[in-house]
Short mmCIF file of N, CA and C in Angstrom, two decimals:
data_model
loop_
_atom_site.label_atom_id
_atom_site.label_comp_id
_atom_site.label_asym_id
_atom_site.label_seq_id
_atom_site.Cartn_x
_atom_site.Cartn_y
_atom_site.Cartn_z
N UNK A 1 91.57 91.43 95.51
CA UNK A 1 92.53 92.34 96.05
C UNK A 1 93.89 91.76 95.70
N UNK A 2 94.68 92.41 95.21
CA UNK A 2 96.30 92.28 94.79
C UNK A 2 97.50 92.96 94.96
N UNK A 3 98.59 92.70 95.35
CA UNK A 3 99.36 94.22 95.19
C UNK A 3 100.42 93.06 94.71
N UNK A 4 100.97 94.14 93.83
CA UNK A 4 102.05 93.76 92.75
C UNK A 4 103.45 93.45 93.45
N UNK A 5 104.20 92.46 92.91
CA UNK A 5 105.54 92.31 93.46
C UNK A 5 105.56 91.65 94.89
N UNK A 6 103.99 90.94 94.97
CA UNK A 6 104.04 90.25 96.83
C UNK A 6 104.10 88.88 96.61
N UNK A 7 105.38 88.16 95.99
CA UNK A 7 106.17 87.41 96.02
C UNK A 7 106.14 86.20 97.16
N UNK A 8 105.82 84.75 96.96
CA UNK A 8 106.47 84.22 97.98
C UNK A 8 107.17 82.58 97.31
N UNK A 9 107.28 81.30 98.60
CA UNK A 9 107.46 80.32 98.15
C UNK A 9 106.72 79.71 97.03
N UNK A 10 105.93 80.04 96.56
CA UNK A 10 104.65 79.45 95.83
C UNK A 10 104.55 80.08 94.53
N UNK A 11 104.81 81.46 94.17
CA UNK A 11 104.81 82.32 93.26
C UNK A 11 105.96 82.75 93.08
N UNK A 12 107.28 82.29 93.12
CA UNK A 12 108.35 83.40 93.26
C UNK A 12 108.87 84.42 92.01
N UNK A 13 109.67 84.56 92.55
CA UNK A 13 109.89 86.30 91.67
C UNK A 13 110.90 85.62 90.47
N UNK A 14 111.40 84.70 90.61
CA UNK A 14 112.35 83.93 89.60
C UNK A 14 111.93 82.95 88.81
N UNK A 15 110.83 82.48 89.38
CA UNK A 15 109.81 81.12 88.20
C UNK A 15 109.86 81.98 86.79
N UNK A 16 110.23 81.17 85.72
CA UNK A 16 110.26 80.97 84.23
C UNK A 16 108.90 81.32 83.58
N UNK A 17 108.77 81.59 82.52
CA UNK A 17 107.69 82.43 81.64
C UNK A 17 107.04 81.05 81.24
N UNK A 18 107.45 79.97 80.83
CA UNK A 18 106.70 78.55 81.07
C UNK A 18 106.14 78.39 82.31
N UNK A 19 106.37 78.28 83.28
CA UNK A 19 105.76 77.47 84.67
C UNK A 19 104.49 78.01 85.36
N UNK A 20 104.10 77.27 85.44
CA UNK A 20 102.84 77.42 86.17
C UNK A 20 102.84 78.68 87.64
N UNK A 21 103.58 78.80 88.27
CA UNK A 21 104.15 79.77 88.81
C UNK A 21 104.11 80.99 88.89
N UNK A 22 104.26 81.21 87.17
CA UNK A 22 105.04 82.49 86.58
C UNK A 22 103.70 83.65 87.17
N UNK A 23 104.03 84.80 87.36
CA UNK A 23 102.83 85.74 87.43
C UNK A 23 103.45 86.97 86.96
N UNK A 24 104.67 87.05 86.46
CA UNK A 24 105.16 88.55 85.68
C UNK A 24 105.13 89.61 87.19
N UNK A 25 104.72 90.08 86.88
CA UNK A 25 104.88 91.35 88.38
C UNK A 25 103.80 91.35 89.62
N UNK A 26 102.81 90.28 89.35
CA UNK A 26 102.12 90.27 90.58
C UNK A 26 102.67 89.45 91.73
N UNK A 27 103.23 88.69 91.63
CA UNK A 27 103.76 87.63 92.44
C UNK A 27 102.43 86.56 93.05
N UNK A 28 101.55 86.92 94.44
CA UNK A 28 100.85 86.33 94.34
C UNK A 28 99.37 86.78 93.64
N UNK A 29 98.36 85.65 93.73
CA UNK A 29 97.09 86.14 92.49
C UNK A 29 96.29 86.77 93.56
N UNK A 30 95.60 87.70 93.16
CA UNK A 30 94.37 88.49 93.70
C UNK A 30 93.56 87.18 94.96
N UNK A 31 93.22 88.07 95.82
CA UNK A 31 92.39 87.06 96.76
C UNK A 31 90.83 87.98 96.65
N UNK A 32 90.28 86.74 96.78
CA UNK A 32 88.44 87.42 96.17
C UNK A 32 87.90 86.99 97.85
N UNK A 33 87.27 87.87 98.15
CA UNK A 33 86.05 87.27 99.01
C UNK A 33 85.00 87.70 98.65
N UNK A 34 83.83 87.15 99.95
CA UNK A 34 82.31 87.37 99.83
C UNK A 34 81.99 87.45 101.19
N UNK A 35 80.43 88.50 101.03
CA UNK A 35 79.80 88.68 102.02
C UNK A 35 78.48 88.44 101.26
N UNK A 36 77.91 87.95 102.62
CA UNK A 36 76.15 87.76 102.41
C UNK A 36 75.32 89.27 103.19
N UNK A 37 75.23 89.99 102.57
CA UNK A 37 74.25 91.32 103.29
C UNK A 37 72.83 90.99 102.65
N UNK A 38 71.88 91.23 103.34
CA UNK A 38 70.55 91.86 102.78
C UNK A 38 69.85 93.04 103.48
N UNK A 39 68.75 92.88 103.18
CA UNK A 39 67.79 94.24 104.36
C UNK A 39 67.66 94.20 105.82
N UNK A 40 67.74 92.97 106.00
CA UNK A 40 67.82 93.06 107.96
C UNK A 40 69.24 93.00 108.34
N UNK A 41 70.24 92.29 107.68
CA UNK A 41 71.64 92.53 108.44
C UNK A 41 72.12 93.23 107.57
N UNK A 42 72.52 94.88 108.00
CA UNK A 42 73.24 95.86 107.03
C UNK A 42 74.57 95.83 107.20
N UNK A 43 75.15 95.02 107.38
CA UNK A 43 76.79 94.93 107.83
C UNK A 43 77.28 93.39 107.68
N UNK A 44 77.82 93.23 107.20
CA UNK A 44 78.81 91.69 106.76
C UNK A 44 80.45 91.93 106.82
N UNK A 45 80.73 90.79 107.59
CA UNK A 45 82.28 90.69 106.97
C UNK A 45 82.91 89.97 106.26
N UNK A 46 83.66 90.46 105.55
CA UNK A 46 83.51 89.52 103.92
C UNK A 46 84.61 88.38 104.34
N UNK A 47 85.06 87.15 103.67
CA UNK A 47 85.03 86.30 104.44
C UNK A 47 86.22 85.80 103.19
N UNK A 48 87.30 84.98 103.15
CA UNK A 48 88.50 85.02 101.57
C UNK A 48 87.69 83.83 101.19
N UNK A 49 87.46 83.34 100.38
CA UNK A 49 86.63 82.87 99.43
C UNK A 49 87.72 81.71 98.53
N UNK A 50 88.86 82.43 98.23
CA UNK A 50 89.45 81.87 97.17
C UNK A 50 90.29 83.07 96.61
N UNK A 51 91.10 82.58 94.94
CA UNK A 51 92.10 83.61 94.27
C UNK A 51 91.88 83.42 92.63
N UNK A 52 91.95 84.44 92.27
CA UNK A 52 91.93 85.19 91.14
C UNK A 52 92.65 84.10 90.35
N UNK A 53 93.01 84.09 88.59
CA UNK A 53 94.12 83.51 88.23
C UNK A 53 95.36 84.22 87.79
N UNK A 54 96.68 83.67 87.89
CA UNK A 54 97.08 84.40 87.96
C UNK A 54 97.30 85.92 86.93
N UNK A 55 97.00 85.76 85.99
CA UNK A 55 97.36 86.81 84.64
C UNK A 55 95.94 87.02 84.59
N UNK A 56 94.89 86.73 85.39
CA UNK A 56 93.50 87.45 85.01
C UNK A 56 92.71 87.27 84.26
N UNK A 57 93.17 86.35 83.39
CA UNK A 57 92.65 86.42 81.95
C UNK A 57 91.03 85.27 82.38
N UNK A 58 91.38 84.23 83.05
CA UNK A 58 90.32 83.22 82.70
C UNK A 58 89.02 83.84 83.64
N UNK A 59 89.44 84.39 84.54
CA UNK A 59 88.15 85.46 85.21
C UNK A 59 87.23 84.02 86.21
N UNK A 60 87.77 83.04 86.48
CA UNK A 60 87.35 81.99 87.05
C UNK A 60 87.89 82.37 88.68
N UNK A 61 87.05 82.33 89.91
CA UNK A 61 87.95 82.15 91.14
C UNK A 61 87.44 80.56 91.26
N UNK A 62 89.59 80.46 91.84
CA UNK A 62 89.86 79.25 92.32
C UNK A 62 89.92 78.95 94.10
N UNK A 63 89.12 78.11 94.48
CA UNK A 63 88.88 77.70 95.96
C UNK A 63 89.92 77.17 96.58
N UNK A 64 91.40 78.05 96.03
CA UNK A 64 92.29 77.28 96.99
C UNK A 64 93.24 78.69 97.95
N UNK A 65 93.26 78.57 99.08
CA UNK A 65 93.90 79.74 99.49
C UNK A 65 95.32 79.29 100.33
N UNK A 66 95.42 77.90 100.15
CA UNK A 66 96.52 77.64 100.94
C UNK A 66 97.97 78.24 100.50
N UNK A 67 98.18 78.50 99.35
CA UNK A 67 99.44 79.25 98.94
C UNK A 67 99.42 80.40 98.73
N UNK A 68 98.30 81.20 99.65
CA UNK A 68 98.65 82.65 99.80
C UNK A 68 99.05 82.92 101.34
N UNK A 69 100.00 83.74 101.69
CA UNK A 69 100.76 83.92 102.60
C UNK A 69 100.39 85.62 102.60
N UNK A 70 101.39 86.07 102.89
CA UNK A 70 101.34 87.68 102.69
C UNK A 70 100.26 88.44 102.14
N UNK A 71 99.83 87.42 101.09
CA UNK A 71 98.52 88.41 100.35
C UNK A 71 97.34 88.05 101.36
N UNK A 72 97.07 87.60 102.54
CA UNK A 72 96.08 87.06 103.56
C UNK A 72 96.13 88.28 104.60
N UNK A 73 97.17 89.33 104.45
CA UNK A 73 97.30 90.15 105.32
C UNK A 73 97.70 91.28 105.15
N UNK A 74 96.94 91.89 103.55
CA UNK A 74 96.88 92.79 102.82
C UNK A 74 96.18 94.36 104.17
N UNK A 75 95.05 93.73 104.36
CA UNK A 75 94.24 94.64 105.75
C UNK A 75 93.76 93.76 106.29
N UNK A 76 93.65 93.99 107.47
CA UNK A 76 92.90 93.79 108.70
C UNK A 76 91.45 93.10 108.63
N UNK A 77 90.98 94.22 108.21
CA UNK A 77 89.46 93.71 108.30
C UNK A 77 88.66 94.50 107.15
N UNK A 78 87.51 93.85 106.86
CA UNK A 78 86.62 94.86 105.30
C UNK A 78 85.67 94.71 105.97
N UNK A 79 84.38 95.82 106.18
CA UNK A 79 83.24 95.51 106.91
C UNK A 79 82.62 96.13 105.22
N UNK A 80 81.50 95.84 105.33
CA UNK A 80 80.52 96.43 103.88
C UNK A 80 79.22 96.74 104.86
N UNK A 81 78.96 97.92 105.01
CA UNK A 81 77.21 98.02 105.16
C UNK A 81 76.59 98.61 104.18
N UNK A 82 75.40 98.16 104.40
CA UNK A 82 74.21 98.81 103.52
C UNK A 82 73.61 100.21 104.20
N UNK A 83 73.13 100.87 103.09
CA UNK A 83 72.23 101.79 104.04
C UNK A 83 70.48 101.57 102.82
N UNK A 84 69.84 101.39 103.65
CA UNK A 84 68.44 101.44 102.94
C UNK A 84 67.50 102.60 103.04
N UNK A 85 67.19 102.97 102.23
CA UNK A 85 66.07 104.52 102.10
C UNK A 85 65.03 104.03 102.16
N UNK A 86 64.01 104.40 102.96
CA UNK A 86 62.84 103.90 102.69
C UNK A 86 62.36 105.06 102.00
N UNK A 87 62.51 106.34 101.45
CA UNK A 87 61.97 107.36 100.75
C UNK A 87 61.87 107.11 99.74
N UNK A 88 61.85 105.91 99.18
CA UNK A 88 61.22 105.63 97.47
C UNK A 88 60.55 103.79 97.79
N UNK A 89 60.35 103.51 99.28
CA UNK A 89 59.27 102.58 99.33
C UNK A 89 58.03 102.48 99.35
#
């Protein structure tokens, strides 16, 4: 999850096209989570995991969430349920 231009101490909107920093218009990187669902618990809440990199490209999530601020409070809450058919068991 990402929204563009959410800027903070860590990512700022003025870091240089060299620096490690830099993220062009996202400001901070995507935050990934996970949920564990299967067939007996149809409902999980997904849980932040870690963040994206920043320009996307290496497709690796990194296990660090301490320099996301604002992007931690994108929404509230994500519930995921399942629904299972048993009409093709």
């Amino acid at each position: 999850m990402n929204k563009s231009f959410d800027y903070n101490e860590f990512y700022p909107k003025d870091a240089g096209k060299n620096s490690a920093e830099y993220s062009g218009v996202n400001g901070q990187p995507s935050s990934v989570y996970r949920a564990e669902i299967s067939l007996e618990n149809h409902e999980a809440k997904l849980e932040l995991i870690g963040t994206g990199s920043l320009d996307g490209k290496s497709g690796l999530i990194e296990d660090k969430t301490e320099t996301l601020t604002t992007a931690k409070n994108l929404v509230e809450k994500i519930v995921v349920s399942l629904e299972v058919s048993t009409k093709n068991l």
